[in-house]
PDB file of C-alpha atoms in Angstrom:
ATOM      1  CA  ILE A   1     -80.090-128.782 159.748  1.00 56.00           C
ATOM      2  CA  ALA A   2     -78.207-128.217 156.604  1.00 70.00           C
ATOM      3  CA  GLY A   3     -79.159-124.470 156.090  1.00 92.00           C
ATOM      4  CA  ILE A   4     -78.477-123.673 152.530  1.00 96.00           C
ATOM      5  CA  THR A   5     -76.950-125.805 149.980  1.00 97.00           C
ATOM      6  CA  GLN A   6     -75.707-124.962 146.395  1.00 98.00           C
ATOM      7  CA  ALA A   7     -74.798-127.179 143.511  1.00 98.00           C
ATOM      8  CA  PRO A   8     -72.538-127.634 141.769  1.00 98.00           C
ATOM      9  CA  THR A   9     -69.491-126.606 143.957  1.00 97.00           C
ATOM     10  CA  SER A  10     -67.729-125.527 140.849  1.00 97.00           C
ATOM     11  CA  GLN A  11     -68.294-125.799 137.081  1.00 97.00           C
ATOM     12  CA  ILE A  12     -66.242-124.873 133.899  1.00 97.00           C
ATOM     13  CA  LEU A  13     -68.583-124.008 131.079  1.00 96.00           C
ATOM     14  CA  ALA A  14     -68.064-123.242 127.479  1.00 97.00           C
ATOM     15  CA  ALA A  15     -69.430-119.957 126.357  1.00 98.00           C
ATOM     16  CA  GLY A  16     -72.838-120.266 124.713  1.00 97.00           C
ATOM     17  CA  ARG A  17     -73.975-122.985 126.942  1.00 97.00           C
ATOM     18  CA  ARG A  18     -76.968-122.896 129.180  1.00 97.00           C
ATOM     19  CA  MET A  19     -76.401-123.486 133.022  1.00 97.00           C
ATOM     20  CA  THR A  20     -78.602-123.662 136.041  1.00 98.00           C
ATOM     21  CA  LEU A  21     -77.303-123.147 139.466  1.00 98.00           C
ATOM     22  CA  ARG A  22     -79.229-124.805 142.257  1.00 98.00           C
ATOM     23  CA  CYS A  23     -79.947-123.442 145.623  1.00 98.00           C
ATOM     24  CA  THR A  24     -81.998-125.071 148.413  1.00 98.00           C
ATOM     25  CA  GLN A  25     -82.785-123.999 152.083  1.00 97.00           C
ATOM     26  CA  ASP A  26     -84.417-125.942 154.807  1.00 95.00           C
ATOM     27  CA  MET A  27     -84.936-123.022 157.251  1.00 93.00           C
ATOM     28  CA  ARG A  28     -88.400-122.096 155.668  1.00 93.00           C
ATOM     29  CA  HIS A  29     -87.197-118.558 155.038  1.00 93.00           C
ATOM     30  CA  ASN A  30     -89.484-116.372 152.900  1.00 93.00           C
ATOM     31  CA  ALA A  31     -86.891-114.472 151.133  1.00 93.00           C
ATOM     32  CA  MET A  32     -84.020-115.791 148.852  1.00 95.00           C
ATOM     33  CA  TYR A  33     -81.287-113.977 146.981  1.00 96.00           C
ATOM     34  CA  TRP A  34     -78.611-114.536 144.355  1.00 98.00           C
ATOM     35  CA  TYR A  35     -75.255-112.714 144.520  1.00 98.00           C
ATOM     36  CA  ARG A  36     -72.086-112.641 142.382  1.00 98.00           C
ATOM     37  CA  GLN A  37     -68.717-111.902 144.068  1.00 97.00           C
ATOM     38  CA  ASP A  38     -65.944-110.558 141.909  1.00 95.00           C
ATOM     39  CA  LEU A  39     -62.580-109.400 143.153  1.00 88.00           C
ATOM     40  CA  GLY A  40     -62.544-105.823 144.128  1.00 84.00           C
ATOM     41  CA  LEU A  41     -66.288-105.452 143.589  1.00 87.00           C
ATOM     42  CA  GLY A  42     -67.803-107.150 146.498  1.00 88.00           C
ATOM     43  CA  LEU A  43     -71.166-108.850 146.429  1.00 95.00           C
ATOM     44  CA  ARG A  44     -73.627-107.692 143.936  1.00 96.00           C
ATOM     45  CA  LEU A  45     -77.261-108.748 144.010  1.00 95.00           C
ATOM     46  CA  ILE A  46     -78.527-110.594 140.811  1.00 97.00           C
ATOM     47  CA  HIS A  47     -81.966-111.396 141.639  1.00 97.00           C
ATOM     48  CA  TYR A  48     -84.238-111.949 144.656  1.00 94.00           C
ATOM     49  CA  SER A  49     -87.520-113.328 145.787  1.00 94.00           C
ATOM     50  CA  ASN A  50     -89.488-112.032 148.834  1.00 91.00           C
ATOM     51  CA  THR A  51     -91.807-115.100 148.842  1.00 92.00           C
ATOM     52  CA  ALA A  52     -92.606-118.182 146.823  1.00 94.00           C
ATOM     53  CA  GLY A  53     -94.105-117.196 143.464  1.00 94.00           C
ATOM     54  CA  THR A  54     -92.399-113.792 143.213  1.00 94.00           C
ATOM     55  CA  THR A  55     -89.147-112.619 142.061  1.00 95.00           C
ATOM     56  CA  GLY A  56     -87.362-109.259 141.456  1.00 94.00           C
ATOM     57  CA  LYS A  57     -84.349-107.855 139.743  1.00 95.00           C
ATOM     58  CA  GLY A  58     -81.226-106.666 141.575  1.00 93.00           C
ATOM     59  CA  GLU A  59     -78.265-104.760 140.590  1.00 92.00           C
ATOM     60  CA  VAL A  60     -76.948-106.906 137.828  1.00 96.00           C
ATOM     61  CA  PRO A  61     -79.728-109.051 136.443  1.00 97.00           C
ATOM     62  CA  ASP A  62     -78.766-109.107 132.729  1.00 97.00           C
ATOM     63  CA  GLY A  63     -78.084-112.599 131.407  1.00 97.00           C
ATOM     64  CA  TYR A  64     -79.530-114.270 134.378  1.00 98.00           C
ATOM     65  CA  SER A  65     -83.238-115.534 135.253  1.00 98.00           C
ATOM     66  CA  VAL A  66     -84.674-117.179 138.371  1.00 98.00           C
ATOM     67  CA  SER A  67     -87.912-118.869 139.438  1.00 97.00           C
ATOM     68  CA  ARG A  68     -89.345-119.605 142.905  1.00 97.00           C
ATOM     69  CA  ALA A  69     -91.890-122.464 142.415  1.00 97.00           C
ATOM     70  CA  ASN A  70     -91.765-123.275 146.189  1.00 96.00           C
ATOM     71  CA  THR A  71     -90.169-121.975 149.598  1.00 96.00           C
ATOM     72  CA  ASP A  72     -87.186-124.045 149.577  1.00 97.00           C
ATOM     73  CA  ASP A  73     -85.705-123.839 145.964  1.00 98.00           C
ATOM     74  CA  PHE A  74     -84.373-120.988 144.127  1.00 98.00           C
ATOM     75  CA  PRO A  75     -82.441-121.760 140.932  1.00 98.00           C
ATOM     76  CA  LEU A  76     -80.502-119.355 138.891  1.00 98.00           C
ATOM     77  CA  THR A  77     -80.195-119.817 135.155  1.00 98.00           C
ATOM     78  CA  LEU A  78     -77.704-118.429 132.776  1.00 98.00           C
ATOM     79  CA  ALA A  79     -79.296-118.939 129.109  1.00 96.00           C
ATOM     80  CA  SER A  80     -76.238-118.440 127.206  1.00 97.00           C
ATOM     81  CA  ALA A  81     -73.151-118.082 129.313  1.00 97.00           C
ATOM     82  CA  VAL A  82     -70.522-115.457 128.493  1.00 98.00           C
ATOM     83  CA  PRO A  83     -66.899-115.012 129.886  1.00 97.00           C
ATOM     84  CA  SER A  84     -67.969-112.018 131.968  1.00 97.00           C
ATOM     85  CA  GLN A  85     -70.164-114.291 133.976  1.00 98.00           C
ATOM     86  CA  THR A  86     -67.158-116.035 135.485  1.00 98.00           C
ATOM     87  CA  SER A  87     -67.588-115.330 139.159  1.00 98.00           C
ATOM     88  CA  VAL A  88     -68.441-117.061 142.499  1.00 98.00           C
ATOM     89  CA  TYR A  89     -72.142-117.256 142.932  1.00 98.00           C
ATOM     90  CA  PHE A  90     -73.793-117.158 146.326  1.00 98.00           C
ATOM     91  CA  CYS A  91     -77.281-118.015 147.364  1.00 98.00           C
ATOM     92  CA  ALA A  92     -78.656-116.484 150.492  1.00 96.00           C
ATOM     93  CA  SER A  93     -81.947-116.499 152.427  1.00 95.00           C
ATOM     94  CA  SER A  94     -83.579-114.609 155.232  1.00 93.00           C
ATOM     95  CA  ASP A  95     -86.889-114.488 157.241  1.00 87.00           C
ATOM     96  CA  GLY A  96     -87.993-111.647 155.080  1.00 73.00           C
ATOM     97  CA  GLN A  97     -89.599-109.972 158.115  1.00 66.00           C
ATOM     98  CA  GLY A  98     -88.226-106.355 157.585  1.00 60.00           C
ATOM     99  CA  HIS A  99     -85.134-104.428 158.465  1.00 56.00           C
ATOM    100  CA  THR A 100     -83.580-106.818 161.155  1.00 65.00           C
ATOM    101  CA  ASP A 101     -83.551-109.361 158.380  1.00 80.00           C
ATOM    102  CA  THR A 102     -80.212-111.307 158.618  1.00 89.00           C
ATOM    103  CA  GLN A 103     -79.205-113.117 155.458  1.00 93.00           C
ATOM    104  CA  TYR A 104     -77.553-116.416 155.718  1.00 94.00           C
ATOM    105  CA  PHE A 105     -75.375-117.594 152.793  1.00 97.00           C
ATOM    106  CA  GLY A 106     -74.785-120.864 150.953  1.00 97.00           C
ATOM    107  CA  PRO A 107     -71.299-122.143 150.377  1.00 97.00           C
ATOM    108  CA  GLY A 108     -71.051-120.810 146.853  1.00 97.00           C
ATOM    109  CA  THR A 109     -70.529-122.082 143.194  1.00 98.00           C
ATOM    110  CA  ARG A 110     -67.386-121.093 141.435  1.00 97.00           C
ATOM    111  CA  LEU A 111     -68.201-120.712 137.759  1.00 98.00           C
ATOM    112  CA  THR A 112     -65.713-120.321 134.984  1.00 98.00           C
ATOM    113  CA  VAL A 113     -66.969-119.576 131.492  1.00 98.00           C
ATOM    114  CA  LEU A 114     -64.440-120.089 128.704  1.00 96.00           C
TER     115      LEU A 114
ATOM    116  CA  GLY B   1     -77.638 -95.305 144.364  1.00 57.00           C
ATOM    117  CA  GLN B   2     -75.546 -96.926 147.068  1.00 74.00           C
ATOM    118  CA  ASN B   3     -71.893 -96.011 147.953  1.00 90.00           C
ATOM    119  CA  ILE B   4     -70.189 -98.024 150.640  1.00 95.00           C
ATOM    120  CA  ASP B   5     -66.420 -97.476 151.163  1.00 96.00           C
ATOM    121  CA  GLN B   6     -64.035 -99.556 153.388  1.00 97.00           C
ATOM    122  CA  PRO B   7     -60.340-100.066 153.206  1.00 97.00           C
ATOM    123  CA  THR B   8     -59.012-102.816 150.880  1.00 96.00           C
ATOM    124  CA  GLU B   9     -56.521-104.346 153.330  1.00 97.00           C
ATOM    125  CA  MET B  10     -55.306-104.063 156.903  1.00 97.00           C
ATOM    126  CA  THR B  11     -52.519-106.009 158.659  1.00 97.00           C
ATOM    127  CA  ALA B  12     -52.155-106.415 162.451  1.00 96.00           C
ATOM    128  CA  THR B  13     -50.101-108.443 165.019  1.00 97.00           C
ATOM    129  CA  GLU B  14     -51.796-111.313 166.875  1.00 97.00           C
ATOM    130  CA  GLY B  15     -53.109-109.987 170.200  1.00 97.00           C
ATOM    131  CA  ALA B  16     -53.480-106.404 168.903  1.00 97.00           C
ATOM    132  CA  ILE B  17     -56.680-104.425 168.074  1.00 97.00           C
ATOM    133  CA  VAL B  18     -57.822-103.493 164.578  1.00 97.00           C
ATOM    134  CA  GLN B  19     -60.537-101.019 163.636  1.00 98.00           C
ATOM    135  CA  ILE B  20     -62.223-101.339 160.131  1.00 98.00           C
ATOM    136  CA  ASN B  21     -64.161 -98.283 159.088  1.00 98.00           C
ATOM    137  CA  CYS B  22     -67.013 -98.293 156.695  1.00 98.00           C
ATOM    138  CA  THR B  23     -68.682 -95.043 155.225  1.00 97.00           C
ATOM    139  CA  TYR B  24     -71.842 -95.128 153.241  1.00 96.00           C
ATOM    140  CA  GLN B  25     -74.187 -92.979 151.364  1.00 93.00           C
ATOM    141  CA  THR B  26     -77.480 -94.864 150.548  1.00 85.00           C
ATOM    142  CA  SER B  27     -81.077 -94.009 149.623  1.00 81.00           C
ATOM    143  CA  GLY B  28     -82.656 -94.729 152.938  1.00 84.00           C
ATOM    144  CA  PHE B  29     -81.254 -96.654 155.745  1.00 88.00           C
ATOM    145  CA  ASN B  30     -82.704 -99.694 157.697  1.00 88.00           C
ATOM    146  CA  GLY B  31     -79.568-101.058 159.364  1.00 92.00           C
ATOM    147  CA  LEU B  32     -75.920-101.930 158.895  1.00 95.00           C
ATOM    148  CA  PHE B  33     -74.517-105.372 159.068  1.00 96.00           C
ATOM    149  CA  TRP B  34     -70.941-106.643 159.206  1.00 97.00           C
ATOM    150  CA  TYR B  35     -70.114-110.204 157.777  1.00 98.00           C
ATOM    151  CA  GLN B  36     -66.909-112.167 158.091  1.00 98.00           C
ATOM    152  CA  GLN B  37     -65.732-114.231 155.002  1.00 97.00           C
ATOM    153  CA  HIS B  38     -62.702-116.608 155.151  1.00 97.00           C
ATOM    154  CA  ALA B  39     -61.049-117.336 151.849  1.00 95.00           C
ATOM    155  CA  GLY B  40     -63.117-119.727 149.873  1.00 93.00           C
ATOM    156  CA  GLU B  41     -66.064-119.713 152.120  1.00 96.00           C
ATOM    157  CA  ALA B  42     -69.366-118.145 152.536  1.00 96.00           C
ATOM    158  CA  PRO B  43     -69.897-114.732 154.258  1.00 97.00           C
ATOM    159  CA  THR B  44     -71.076-115.273 157.919  1.00 97.00           C
ATOM    160  CA  PHE B  45     -73.145-112.772 159.987  1.00 95.00           C
ATOM    161  CA  LEU B  46     -71.178-110.980 162.772  1.00 96.00           C
ATOM    162  CA  SER B  47     -73.286-107.886 163.645  1.00 95.00           C
ATOM    163  CA  TYR B  48     -76.149-105.601 163.113  1.00 94.00           C
ATOM    164  CA  ASN B  49     -76.642-101.811 164.039  1.00 95.00           C
ATOM    165  CA  VAL B  50     -79.706 -99.807 163.539  1.00 93.00           C
ATOM    166  CA  LEU B  51     -79.413 -97.273 166.411  1.00 95.00           C
ATOM    167  CA  ASP B  52     -76.405 -95.045 166.985  1.00 97.00           C
ATOM    168  CA  GLY B  53     -73.803 -96.435 169.386  1.00 97.00           C
ATOM    169  CA  LEU B  54     -71.771 -99.324 170.048  1.00 97.00           C
ATOM    170  CA  GLU B  55     -72.789-103.022 170.058  1.00 94.00           C
ATOM    171  CA  GLU B  56     -70.326-105.432 171.884  1.00 94.00           C
ATOM    172  CA  LYS B  57     -70.172-109.194 171.233  1.00 91.00           C
ATOM    173  CA  GLY B  58     -67.206-110.862 172.878  1.00 94.00           C
ATOM    174  CA  ARG B  59     -63.931-109.746 171.129  1.00 97.00           C
ATOM    175  CA  PHE B  60     -66.002-108.061 168.285  1.00 97.00           C
ATOM    176  CA  SER B  61     -67.785-104.618 168.680  1.00 97.00           C
ATOM    177  CA  SER B  62     -69.520-102.571 166.006  1.00 98.00           C
ATOM    178  CA  PHE B  63     -70.278 -98.890 166.142  1.00 98.00           C
ATOM    179  CA  LEU B  64     -72.880 -96.793 164.082  1.00 98.00           C
ATOM    180  CA  SER B  65     -73.251 -92.996 163.652  1.00 97.00           C
ATOM    181  CA  ARG B  66     -76.285 -92.527 161.311  1.00 95.00           C
ATOM    182  CA  SER B  67     -75.729 -88.754 161.127  1.00 95.00           C
ATOM    183  CA  LYS B  68     -72.166 -89.280 159.789  1.00 96.00           C
ATOM    184  CA  GLY B  69     -72.974 -92.301 157.629  1.00 96.00           C
ATOM    185  CA  TYR B  70     -70.208 -94.181 159.331  1.00 97.00           C
ATOM    186  CA  SER B  71     -69.693 -97.532 161.040  1.00 98.00           C
ATOM    187  CA  TYR B  72     -66.592 -99.378 162.360  1.00 98.00           C
ATOM    188  CA  LEU B  73     -65.923-103.029 163.417  1.00 98.00           C
ATOM    189  CA  LEU B  74     -63.478-103.387 166.257  1.00 98.00           C
ATOM    190  CA  LEU B  75     -61.552-106.563 166.608  1.00 97.00           C
ATOM    191  CA  LYS B  76     -59.802-106.990 169.952  1.00 97.00           C
ATOM    192  CA  GLU B  77     -57.168-109.539 171.116  1.00 97.00           C
ATOM    193  CA  LEU B  78     -56.616-110.722 167.474  1.00 98.00           C
ATOM    194  CA  GLN B  79     -56.198-114.297 166.741  1.00 98.00           C
ATOM    195  CA  MET B  80     -54.709-115.947 163.706  1.00 97.00           C
ATOM    196  CA  LYS B  81     -58.182-117.375 162.816  1.00 97.00           C
ATOM    197  CA  ASP B  82     -59.398-113.720 162.493  1.00 98.00           C
ATOM    198  CA  SER B  83     -57.547-113.383 159.177  1.00 98.00           C
ATOM    199  CA  ALA B  84     -60.477-113.005 156.775  1.00 98.00           C
ATOM    200  CA  SER B  85     -62.437-110.478 154.803  1.00 97.00           C
ATOM    201  CA  TYR B  86     -64.780-108.186 156.657  1.00 98.00           C
ATOM    202  CA  LEU B  87     -67.867-107.043 154.575  1.00 98.00           C
ATOM    203  CA  CYS B  88     -69.897-103.876 155.503  1.00 97.00           C
ATOM    204  CA  ALA B  89     -73.428-104.136 154.149  1.00 95.00           C
ATOM    205  CA  VAL B  90     -76.174-101.477 154.393  1.00 94.00           C
ATOM    206  CA  SER B  91     -79.877-102.318 154.297  1.00 90.00           C
ATOM    207  CA  SER B  92     -81.803 -99.579 152.473  1.00 83.00           C
ATOM    208  CA  ASN B  93     -85.432 -98.516 151.940  1.00 73.00           C
ATOM    209  CA  ASP B  94     -86.475-101.858 150.268  1.00 75.00           C
ATOM    210  CA  TYR B  95     -84.493-103.880 152.837  1.00 71.00           C
ATOM    211  CA  LYS B  96     -82.069-105.058 150.208  1.00 84.00           C
ATOM    212  CA  LEU B  97     -78.448-105.271 151.247  1.00 90.00           C
ATOM    213  CA  SER B  98     -75.747-103.265 149.410  1.00 92.00           C
ATOM    214  CA  PHE B  99     -72.179-104.479 150.143  1.00 95.00           C
ATOM    215  CA  GLY B 100     -68.885-102.836 150.364  1.00 95.00           C
ATOM    216  CA  ALA B 101     -66.003-104.452 148.464  1.00 95.00           C
ATOM    217  CA  GLY B 102     -64.585-105.897 151.841  1.00 96.00           C
ATOM    218  CA  THR B 103     -61.504-105.434 153.943  1.00 97.00           C
ATOM    219  CA  THR B 104     -59.011-108.178 153.985  1.00 97.00           C
ATOM    220  CA  VAL B 105     -57.417-108.403 157.447  1.00 98.00           C
ATOM    221  CA  THR B 106     -54.124-110.343 157.777  1.00 98.00           C
ATOM    222  CA  VAL B 107     -52.982-111.215 161.340  1.00 98.00           C
ATOM    223  CA  ARG B 108     -49.332-111.808 161.716  1.00 96.00           C
ATOM    224  CA  ALA B 109     -47.644-113.807 164.502  1.00 94.00           C
TER     225      ALA B 109
END
């Protein structure tokens, strides 16, 4: 069982370019999440999806969009990248069954925007 | 809003005990999680507390006091492989997780 996979592992991107970070899970989890992790700030939620077909905004959604066409995939798109979006991006998933809901994280994508 | 505080860094000797404190002020409370994150890797689940008291899991224990908005993670018999960041996260009313900035623990020989 792979769990959660993310692609690419790392990417250097010119400012203004469009970029999609991919996330796939094989655990049949209902809920999926995108976080960014910056030094000294911890993990911050960008967008989430409680179930296929629905999405919601997290703490820092500006400049990012997501879609959830099916249970397994939850891509994150940067429409026009800016240097402040340089970060490590983690995708996570959970059963989505309520408060005991443990989130499991993918290996991360390290993104540098120049 | 959410406010979660934990120390930035701690250093301890192999075989010793270290206690990482976490205080929180959140809108609603549905449990507190601790995650471990080694450098360059993904966070991995360590523990979950929703009721007051101590939960023990091998060398790791986690404590919660809801009335004080306080938790700690206790690491016993420290090993070199325990050198990592430890993240405190609170599940609030909408079941979303809010994370603290993390505590980097360095274990010295």
